[in-house]
mmCIF file with all atom_site columns, C-alpha atoms in Angstrom:
data_model
loop_
_atom_site.group_PDB
_atom_site.id
_atom_site.type_symbol
_atom_site.label_atom_id
_atom_site.label_alt_id
_atom_site.label_comp_id
_atom_site.label_asym_id
_atom_site.label_entity_id
_atom_site.label_seq_id
_atom_site.pdbx_PDB_ins_code
_atom_site.Cartn_x
_atom_site.Cartn_y
_atom_site.Cartn_z
_atom_site.occupancy
_atom_site.B_iso_or_equiv
_atom_site.pdbx_formal_charge
_atom_site.auth_seq_id
_atom_site.auth_comp_id
_atom_site.auth_asym_id
_atom_site.auth_atom_id
_atom_site.pdbx_PDB_model_num
ATOM 1   C CA . MET Z 1 1   ? 6.193   -14.929 11.106  1.00 0.00 ? 1   MET Z CA 1
ATOM 2   C CA . LYS Z 1 2   ? 9.016   -17.458 10.899  1.00 0.00 ? 2   LYS Z CA 1
ATOM 3   C CA . THR Z 1 3   ? 10.291  -18.190 7.390   1.00 0.00 ? 3   THR Z CA 1
ATOM 4   C CA . LYS Z 1 4   ? 13.381  -19.793 5.842   1.00 0.00 ? 4   LYS Z CA 1
ATOM 5   C CA . SER Z 1 5   ? 15.065  -16.393 5.614   1.00 0.00 ? 5   SER Z CA 1
ATOM 6   C CA . THR Z 1 6   ? 13.985  -15.393 9.161   1.00 0.00 ? 6   THR Z CA 1
ATOM 7   C CA . PRO Z 1 7   ? 14.004  -18.625 11.204  1.00 0.00 ? 7   PRO Z CA 1
ATOM 8   C CA . HIS Z 1 8   ? 13.614  -16.742 14.504  1.00 0.00 ? 8   HIS Z CA 1
ATOM 9   C CA . GLY Z 1 9   ? 10.934  -14.414 13.183  1.00 0.00 ? 9   GLY Z CA 1
ATOM 10  C CA . SER Z 1 10  ? 11.220  -10.800 12.124  1.00 0.00 ? 10  SER Z CA 1
ATOM 11  C CA . VAL Z 1 11  ? 12.454  -8.297  14.706  1.00 0.00 ? 11  VAL Z CA 1
ATOM 12  C CA . GLU Z 1 12  ? 11.187  -5.251  12.793  1.00 0.00 ? 12  GLU Z CA 1
ATOM 13  C CA . ASN Z 1 13  ? 7.667   -3.920  13.011  1.00 0.00 ? 13  ASN Z CA 1
ATOM 14  C CA . PRO Z 1 14  ? 5.876   -4.247  9.675   1.00 0.00 ? 14  PRO Z CA 1
ATOM 15  C CA . ILE Z 1 15  ? 5.462   -1.191  7.469   1.00 0.00 ? 15  ILE Z CA 1
ATOM 16  C CA . ASN Z 1 16  ? 2.095   -0.649  5.844   1.00 0.00 ? 16  ASN Z CA 1
ATOM 17  C CA . PRO Z 1 17  ? 2.834   0.667   2.335   1.00 0.00 ? 17  PRO Z CA 1
ATOM 18  C CA . ILE Z 1 18  ? -0.705  1.837   1.446   1.00 0.00 ? 18  ILE Z CA 1
ATOM 19  C CA . PRO Z 1 19  ? -1.065  4.637   4.056   1.00 0.00 ? 19  PRO Z CA 1
ATOM 20  C CA . MET Z 1 20  ? 2.623   5.501   3.684   1.00 0.00 ? 20  MET Z CA 1
ATOM 21  C CA . ALA Z 1 21  ? 2.258   6.013   -0.076  1.00 0.00 ? 21  ALA Z CA 1
ATOM 22  C CA . ILE Z 1 22  ? -0.916  8.082   0.330   1.00 0.00 ? 22  ILE Z CA 1
ATOM 23  C CA . VAL Z 1 23  ? 0.582   10.369  2.970   1.00 0.00 ? 23  VAL Z CA 1
ATOM 24  C CA . GLY Z 1 24  ? 3.845   10.505  1.016   1.00 0.00 ? 24  GLY Z CA 1
ATOM 25  C CA . GLY Z 1 25  ? 2.093   12.143  -1.937  1.00 0.00 ? 25  GLY Z CA 1
ATOM 26  C CA . ALA Z 1 26  ? 1.455   9.320   -4.403  1.00 0.00 ? 26  ALA Z CA 1
ATOM 27  C CA . THR Z 1 27  ? -1.158  10.249  -6.986  1.00 0.00 ? 27  THR Z CA 1
ATOM 28  C CA . TYR Z 1 28  ? -2.469  6.697   -7.508  1.00 0.00 ? 28  TYR Z CA 1
ATOM 29  C CA . VAL Z 1 29  ? -2.397  3.939   -4.873  1.00 0.00 ? 29  VAL Z CA 1
ATOM 30  C CA . ALA Z 1 30  ? -3.804  0.474   -5.548  1.00 0.00 ? 30  ALA Z CA 1
ATOM 31  C CA . ARG Z 1 31  ? -3.400  -3.130  -4.455  1.00 0.00 ? 31  ARG Z CA 1
ATOM 32  C CA . ALA Z 1 32  ? -4.235  -6.294  -6.378  1.00 0.00 ? 32  ALA Z CA 1
ATOM 33  C CA . PHE Z 1 33  ? -4.284  -10.070 -5.892  1.00 0.00 ? 33  PHE Z CA 1
ATOM 34  C CA . SER Z 1 34  ? -2.812  -12.434 -8.475  1.00 0.00 ? 34  SER Z CA 1
ATOM 35  C CA . GLY Z 1 35  ? -5.807  -14.760 -8.037  1.00 0.00 ? 35  GLY Z CA 1
ATOM 36  C CA . LYS Z 1 36  ? -8.092  -12.083 -9.529  1.00 0.00 ? 36  LYS Z CA 1
ATOM 37  C CA . GLN Z 1 37  ? -6.255  -11.575 -12.799 1.00 0.00 ? 37  GLN Z CA 1
ATOM 38  C CA . LYS Z 1 38  ? -8.784  -9.385  -14.656 1.00 0.00 ? 38  LYS Z CA 1
ATOM 39  C CA . HIS Z 1 39  ? -8.923  -6.979  -11.722 1.00 0.00 ? 39  HIS Z CA 1
ATOM 40  C CA . MET Z 1 40  ? -5.113  -6.977  -11.493 1.00 0.00 ? 40  MET Z CA 1
ATOM 41  C CA . VAL Z 1 41  ? -4.839  -6.011  -15.177 1.00 0.00 ? 41  VAL Z CA 1
ATOM 42  C CA . GLU Z 1 42  ? -7.342  -3.166  -14.687 1.00 0.00 ? 42  GLU Z CA 1
ATOM 43  C CA . CYS Z 1 43  ? -5.334  -1.851  -11.724 1.00 0.00 ? 43  CYS Z CA 1
ATOM 44  C CA . SER Z 1 44  ? -2.107  -1.859  -13.705 1.00 0.00 ? 44  SER Z CA 1
ATOM 45  C CA . LYS Z 1 45  ? -3.702  -0.133  -16.726 1.00 0.00 ? 45  LYS Z CA 1
ATOM 46  C CA . ALA Z 1 46  ? -4.810  2.823   -14.611 1.00 0.00 ? 46  ALA Z CA 1
ATOM 47  C CA . ILE Z 1 47  ? -1.269  3.778   -13.529 1.00 0.00 ? 47  ILE Z CA 1
ATOM 48  C CA . HIS Z 1 48  ? -0.673  7.265   -14.887 1.00 0.00 ? 48  HIS Z CA 1
ATOM 49  C CA . THR Z 1 49  ? 2.494   8.890   -13.462 1.00 0.00 ? 49  THR Z CA 1
ATOM 50  C CA . ARG Z 1 50  ? 5.799   8.170   -11.771 1.00 0.00 ? 50  ARG Z CA 1
ATOM 51  C CA . ALA Z 1 51  ? 4.084   8.960   -8.478  1.00 0.00 ? 51  ALA Z CA 1
ATOM 52  C CA . SER Z 1 52  ? 1.746   5.966   -8.896  1.00 0.00 ? 52  SER Z CA 1
ATOM 53  C CA . ARG Z 1 53  ? 2.153   3.010   -6.534  1.00 0.00 ? 53  ARG Z CA 1
ATOM 54  C CA . TRP Z 1 54  ? 0.500   -0.384  -6.562  1.00 0.00 ? 54  TRP Z CA 1
ATOM 55  C CA . TRP Z 1 55  ? 1.167   -3.703  -4.892  1.00 0.00 ? 55  TRP Z CA 1
ATOM 56  C CA . CYS Z 1 56  ? 0.172   -7.227  -5.807  1.00 0.00 ? 56  CYS Z CA 1
ATOM 57  C CA . PHE Z 1 57  ? -0.371  -10.116 -3.402  1.00 0.00 ? 57  PHE Z CA 1
ATOM 58  C CA . GLN Z 1 58  ? 0.964   -13.406 -4.694  1.00 0.00 ? 58  GLN Z CA 1
ATOM 59  C CA . SER Z 1 59  ? 0.636   -16.757 -2.989  1.00 0.00 ? 59  SER Z CA 1
ATOM 60  C CA . LEU Z 1 60  ? 4.228   -17.990 -3.077  1.00 0.00 ? 60  LEU Z CA 1
ATOM 61  C CA . VAL Z 1 61  ? 3.805   -21.524 -1.797  1.00 0.00 ? 61  VAL Z CA 1
ATOM 62  C CA . THR Z 1 62  ? 7.532   -22.331 -1.729  1.00 0.00 ? 62  THR Z CA 1
ATOM 63  C CA . TYR Z 1 63  ? 8.329   -19.944 1.130   1.00 0.00 ? 63  TYR Z CA 1
ATOM 64  C CA . ASN Z 1 64  ? 4.952   -18.936 2.540   1.00 0.00 ? 64  ASN Z CA 1
ATOM 65  C CA . LYS Z 1 65  ? 2.833   -21.856 3.674   1.00 0.00 ? 65  LYS Z CA 1
ATOM 66  C CA . ASP Z 1 66  ? 0.414   -19.625 5.628   1.00 0.00 ? 66  ASP Z CA 1
ATOM 67  C CA . ASN Z 1 67  ? -0.835  -17.008 3.140   1.00 0.00 ? 67  ASN Z CA 1
ATOM 68  C CA . THR Z 1 68  ? -1.799  -19.322 0.293   1.00 0.00 ? 68  THR Z CA 1
ATOM 69  C CA . TYR Z 1 69  ? -4.325  -18.811 -2.491  1.00 0.00 ? 69  TYR Z CA 1
ATOM 70  C CA . GLN Z 1 70  ? -6.924  -20.606 -0.341  1.00 0.00 ? 70  GLN Z CA 1
ATOM 71  C CA . TRP Z 1 71  ? -6.209  -18.182 2.513   1.00 0.00 ? 71  TRP Z CA 1
ATOM 72  C CA . PHE Z 1 72  ? -6.292  -15.002 0.377   1.00 0.00 ? 72  PHE Z CA 1
ATOM 73  C CA . ASN Z 1 73  ? -9.198  -15.728 -1.988  1.00 0.00 ? 73  ASN Z CA 1
ATOM 74  C CA . PRO Z 1 74  ? -12.120 -15.589 0.501   1.00 0.00 ? 74  PRO Z CA 1
ATOM 75  C CA . ARG Z 1 75  ? -10.643 -12.557 2.289   1.00 0.00 ? 75  ARG Z CA 1
ATOM 76  C CA . VAL Z 1 76  ? -9.879  -10.168 -0.581  1.00 0.00 ? 76  VAL Z CA 1
ATOM 77  C CA . LYS Z 1 77  ? -12.685 -7.725  -1.341  1.00 0.00 ? 77  LYS Z CA 1
ATOM 78  C CA . ILE Z 1 78  ? -12.606 -5.388  -4.332  1.00 0.00 ? 78  ILE Z CA 1
ATOM 79  C CA . LEU Z 1 79  ? -13.009 -1.765  -3.244  1.00 0.00 ? 79  LEU Z CA 1
ATOM 80  C CA . GLU Z 1 80  ? -14.725 -0.704  -6.469  1.00 0.00 ? 80  GLU Z CA 1
ATOM 81  C CA . GLU Z 1 81  ? -17.519 -3.237  -5.837  1.00 0.00 ? 81  GLU Z CA 1
ATOM 82  C CA . GLN Z 1 82  ? -18.015 -1.878  -2.309  1.00 0.00 ? 82  GLN Z CA 1
ATOM 83  C CA . GLY Z 1 83  ? -18.564 1.705   -3.457  1.00 0.00 ? 83  GLY Z CA 1
ATOM 84  C CA . HIS Z 1 84  ? -15.269 3.075   -2.098  1.00 0.00 ? 84  HIS Z CA 1
ATOM 85  C CA . ASP Z 1 85  ? -14.569 6.718   -3.031  1.00 0.00 ? 85  ASP Z CA 1
ATOM 86  C CA . PRO Z 1 86  ? -10.881 6.939   -4.087  1.00 0.00 ? 86  PRO Z CA 1
ATOM 87  C CA . THR Z 1 87  ? -10.853 10.733  -3.633  1.00 0.00 ? 87  THR Z CA 1
ATOM 88  C CA . ASP Z 1 88  ? -11.604 10.550  0.114   1.00 0.00 ? 88  ASP Z CA 1
ATOM 89  C CA . LEU Z 1 89  ? -8.182  10.797  1.762   1.00 0.00 ? 89  LEU Z CA 1
ATOM 90  C CA . HIS Z 1 90  ? -9.191  9.684   5.250   1.00 0.00 ? 90  HIS Z CA 1
ATOM 91  C CA . LYS Z 1 91  ? -11.240 6.704   4.032   1.00 0.00 ? 91  LYS Z CA 1
ATOM 92  C CA . ALA Z 1 92  ? -8.350  5.621   1.784   1.00 0.00 ? 92  ALA Z CA 1
ATOM 93  C CA . ILE Z 1 93  ? -5.915  5.642   4.703   1.00 0.00 ? 93  ILE Z CA 1
ATOM 94  C CA . GLU Z 1 94  ? -8.433  3.849   6.931   1.00 0.00 ? 94  GLU Z CA 1
ATOM 95  C CA . ARG Z 1 95  ? -9.001  1.128   4.320   1.00 0.00 ? 95  ARG Z CA 1
ATOM 96  C CA . GLY Z 1 96  ? -5.227  0.803   3.870   1.00 0.00 ? 96  GLY Z CA 1
ATOM 97  C CA . TYR Z 1 97  ? -4.889  -0.286  7.496   1.00 0.00 ? 97  TYR Z CA 1
ATOM 98  C CA . GLN Z 1 98  ? -7.632  -2.887  7.144   1.00 0.00 ? 98  GLN Z CA 1
ATOM 99  C CA . TRP Z 1 99  ? -6.321  -6.474  7.369   1.00 0.00 ? 99  TRP Z CA 1
ATOM 100 C CA . GLY Z 1 100 ? -7.733  -9.732  8.667   1.00 0.00 ? 100 GLY Z CA 1
ATOM 101 C CA . GLU Z 1 101 ? -11.061 -11.289 7.767   1.00 0.00 ? 101 GLU Z CA 1
ATOM 102 C CA . GLU Z 1 102 ? -11.428 -8.669  5.018   1.00 0.00 ? 102 GLU Z CA 1
ATOM 103 C CA . ILE Z 1 103 ? -8.480  -7.471  2.939   1.00 0.00 ? 103 ILE Z CA 1
ATOM 104 C CA . PRO Z 1 104 ? -9.345  -4.655  0.537   1.00 0.00 ? 104 PRO Z CA 1
ATOM 105 C CA . ILE Z 1 105 ? -7.839  -4.649  -2.954  1.00 0.00 ? 105 ILE Z CA 1
ATOM 106 C CA . GLY Z 1 106 ? -8.345  -2.171  -5.753  1.00 0.00 ? 106 GLY Z CA 1
ATOM 107 C CA . LEU Z 1 107 ? -7.963  1.589   -6.056  1.00 0.00 ? 107 LEU Z CA 1
ATOM 108 C CA . PHE Z 1 108 ? -7.447  3.136   -2.610  1.00 0.00 ? 108 PHE Z CA 1
ATOM 109 C CA . TRP Z 1 109 ? -6.516  6.688   -3.608  1.00 0.00 ? 109 TRP Z CA 1
ATOM 110 C CA . ARG Z 1 110 ? -6.418  8.821   -6.715  1.00 0.00 ? 110 ARG Z CA 1
ATOM 111 C CA . ARG Z 1 111 ? -5.300  12.401  -6.431  1.00 0.00 ? 111 ARG Z CA 1
ATOM 112 C CA . THR Z 1 112 ? -7.538  14.538  -8.591  1.00 0.00 ? 112 THR Z CA 1
ATOM 113 C CA . ASP Z 1 113 ? -5.777  17.884  -8.261  1.00 0.00 ? 113 ASP Z CA 1
ATOM 114 C CA . LEU Z 1 114 ? -2.562  17.245  -10.193 1.00 0.00 ? 114 LEU Z CA 1
ATOM 115 C CA . GLU Z 1 115 ? -1.666  20.929  -10.078 1.00 0.00 ? 115 GLU Z CA 1
ATOM 116 C CA . ALA Z 1 116 ? -1.538  20.777  -6.261  1.00 0.00 ? 116 ALA Z CA 1
ATOM 117 C CA . TRP Z 1 117 ? 0.656   17.685  -6.570  1.00 0.00 ? 117 TRP Z CA 1
ATOM 118 C CA . LYS Z 1 118 ? 3.089   19.572  -8.826  1.00 0.00 ? 118 LYS Z CA 1
ATOM 119 C CA . ILE Z 1 119 ? 3.319   22.413  -6.292  1.00 0.00 ? 119 ILE Z CA 1
ATOM 120 C CA . TRP Z 1 120 ? 3.873   19.961  -3.413  1.00 0.00 ? 120 TRP Z CA 1
ATOM 121 C CA . ASN Z 1 121 ? 6.499   18.128  -5.457  1.00 0.00 ? 121 ASN Z CA 1
ATOM 122 C CA . ARG Z 1 122 ? 8.459   21.358  -6.067  1.00 0.00 ? 122 ARG Z CA 1
ATOM 123 C CA . CYS Z 1 123 ? 8.334   22.322  -2.373  1.00 0.00 ? 123 CYS Z CA 1
ATOM 124 C CA . CYS Z 1 124 ? 9.222   18.932  -0.934  1.00 0.00 ? 124 CYS Z CA 1
ATOM 125 C CA . THR Z 1 125 ? 12.957  18.313  -1.292  1.00 0.00 ? 125 THR Z CA 1
ATOM 126 C CA . PRO Z 1 126 ? 14.474  14.818  -0.986  1.00 0.00 ? 126 PRO Z CA 1
ATOM 127 C CA . ALA Z 1 127 ? 15.802  15.726  2.484   1.00 0.00 ? 127 ALA Z CA 1
ATOM 128 C CA . LYS Z 1 128 ? 12.261  16.533  3.681   1.00 0.00 ? 128 LYS Z CA 1
ATOM 129 C CA . VAL Z 1 129 ? 10.956  13.278  2.228   1.00 0.00 ? 129 VAL Z CA 1
ATOM 130 C CA . ARG Z 1 130 ? 13.689  11.304  4.042   1.00 0.00 ? 130 ARG Z CA 1
ATOM 131 C CA . TRP Z 1 131 ? 12.818  13.088  7.287   1.00 0.00 ? 131 TRP Z CA 1
ATOM 132 C CA . LEU Z 1 132 ? 9.078   12.380  6.878   1.00 0.00 ? 132 LEU Z CA 1
ATOM 133 C CA . PHE Z 1 133 ? 9.862   8.723   6.134   1.00 0.00 ? 133 PHE Z CA 1
ATOM 134 C CA . ALA Z 1 134 ? 12.187  8.472   9.134   1.00 0.00 ? 134 ALA Z CA 1
ATOM 135 C CA . ILE Z 1 135 ? 9.676   9.855   11.630  1.00 0.00 ? 135 ILE Z CA 1
ATOM 136 C CA . SER Z 1 136 ? 6.949   7.577   10.283  1.00 0.00 ? 136 SER Z CA 1
ATOM 137 C CA . VAL Z 1 137 ? 9.127   4.445   10.471  1.00 0.00 ? 137 VAL Z CA 1
ATOM 138 C CA . PHE Z 1 138 ? 11.078  5.359   13.615  1.00 0.00 ? 138 PHE Z CA 1
ATOM 139 C CA . PRO Z 1 139 ? 8.622   7.534   15.597  1.00 0.00 ? 139 PRO Z CA 1
ATOM 140 C CA . ARG Z 1 140 ? 10.579  7.266   18.872  1.00 0.00 ? 140 ARG Z CA 1
ATOM 141 C CA . ASN Z 1 141 ? 13.917  8.394   17.469  1.00 0.00 ? 141 ASN Z CA 1
ATOM 142 C CA . LYS Z 1 142 ? 13.600  11.287  15.036  1.00 0.00 ? 142 LYS Z CA 1
ATOM 143 C CA . ARG Z 1 143 ? 17.376  11.523  14.563  1.00 0.00 ? 143 ARG Z CA 1
ATOM 144 C CA . ARG Z 1 144 ? 17.583  8.515   12.229  1.00 0.00 ? 144 ARG Z CA 1
ATOM 145 C CA . VAL Z 1 145 ? 17.538  10.552  9.017   1.00 0.00 ? 145 VAL Z CA 1
#
């Protein structure tokens, strides 16, 4: 996409934050849309720890003439209304990659075993996290740590 800050388009491949947060060990992963304000408030109320992550789509008409409110509103679908199970890891990652005619918003993933999260958190040092991030962002060159 060409914007005022990137007049020639972006040279980087986009990063999808939903699957990255889930695989990275976040205990709560959600996405909201500013056009559905009640749902956005419910998503933000459910945040429970520092390991929670959530994103909000906003239609910023000054810089983004393509993804406007009129573009987002018919596409966003609330996961809770579709019967999505937020404890199913593979479904959460799969739904995180979904984009196009249907854009899921809502609670993607909630880790239910907080004790397992505490153990993982103690074992995973910052150096390991940087390495996991580097190989997921730069899969061809694993030396960029």
